[in-house]
Short mmCIF file of C-alpha atoms in Angstrom, two decimals:
data_model
loop_
_atom_site.label_atom_id
_atom_site.label_comp_id
_atom_site.label_asym_id
_atom_site.label_seq_id
_atom_site.Cartn_x
_atom_site.Cartn_y
_atom_site.Cartn_z
CA UNK A 93 3.48 27.05 15.60
CA UNK A 94 4.36 27.63 11.93
CA UNK A 95 2.82 26.00 8.92
CA UNK A 96 4.34 22.76 7.78
CA UNK A 97 5.66 22.55 4.25
CA UNK A 98 3.40 20.58 1.95
CA UNK A 99 4.68 17.18 0.85
CA UNK A 100 2.44 17.04 -2.22
CA UNK A 101 2.63 19.67 -4.91
CA UNK A 102 -0.43 21.81 -5.53
CA UNK A 103 -0.68 20.29 -9.01
CA UNK A 104 -0.78 16.74 -7.60
CA UNK A 105 -3.35 17.69 -4.96
CA UNK A 106 -5.56 19.28 -7.59
CA UNK A 107 -5.23 16.23 -9.86
CA UNK A 108 -6.24 13.87 -7.06
CA UNK A 109 -9.09 16.14 -5.96
CA UNK A 110 -10.44 16.09 -9.52
CA UNK A 111 -10.20 12.28 -9.62
CA UNK A 112 -12.10 12.03 -6.33
CA UNK A 113 -14.74 14.55 -7.41
CA UNK A 114 -14.01 17.07 -4.65
CA UNK A 115 -12.26 19.74 -6.70
CA UNK A 116 -15.39 21.93 -6.85
CA UNK A 117 -15.40 22.08 -3.05
CA UNK A 118 -11.72 23.01 -3.04
CA UNK A 119 -12.34 25.81 -5.51
CA UNK A 120 -15.30 27.17 -3.55
CA UNK A 121 -14.10 26.71 0.03
CA UNK A 122 -10.36 26.04 -0.17
CA UNK A 123 -8.57 22.97 1.15
CA UNK A 124 -10.05 23.52 4.60
CA UNK A 125 -13.51 22.92 3.16
CA UNK A 126 -12.99 19.25 2.34
CA UNK A 127 -14.07 16.52 4.73
CA UNK A 128 -11.55 14.56 6.77
CA UNK A 129 -12.56 11.43 4.90
CA UNK A 130 -11.81 13.12 1.57
CA UNK A 131 -8.42 14.28 2.84
CA UNK A 132 -7.67 10.70 3.90
CA UNK A 133 -8.74 9.42 0.51
CA UNK A 134 -6.40 11.94 -1.13
CA UNK A 135 -3.49 10.64 0.95
CA UNK A 136 -4.43 7.05 0.12
CA UNK A 137 -4.56 7.88 -3.59
CA UNK A 138 -1.18 9.64 -3.44
CA UNK A 139 0.38 6.62 -1.72
CA UNK A 140 -1.05 4.27 -4.35
CA UNK A 141 0.31 6.50 -7.11
CA UNK A 142 3.76 6.54 -5.48
CA UNK A 143 3.75 2.76 -5.05
CA UNK A 144 2.85 2.26 -8.72
CA UNK A 145 5.64 4.64 -9.73
CA UNK A 146 8.17 2.77 -7.55
CA UNK A 147 7.04 -0.55 -9.00
CA UNK A 148 7.44 0.76 -12.55
CA UNK A 149 10.90 2.12 -11.74
CA UNK A 150 12.00 -1.17 -10.18
CA UNK A 151 10.79 -3.21 -13.15
CA UNK A 152 12.59 -0.85 -15.50
CA UNK A 153 15.91 -1.48 -13.75
CA UNK A 154 15.66 -5.28 -13.63
#
């Protein structure tokens, strides 16, 4: 089975990892070194960011 293409850019993942305080782990161990909970929190943060962006875009069009 091949690798799946990443949905989030590396820049976005790094930004979120820094916000969550897990970027040091990523630098030392790679993305495989983070805990499942941290990965879930990264996804949650990305969804919240996307929702805020959609909300801003919708208000800008009204």
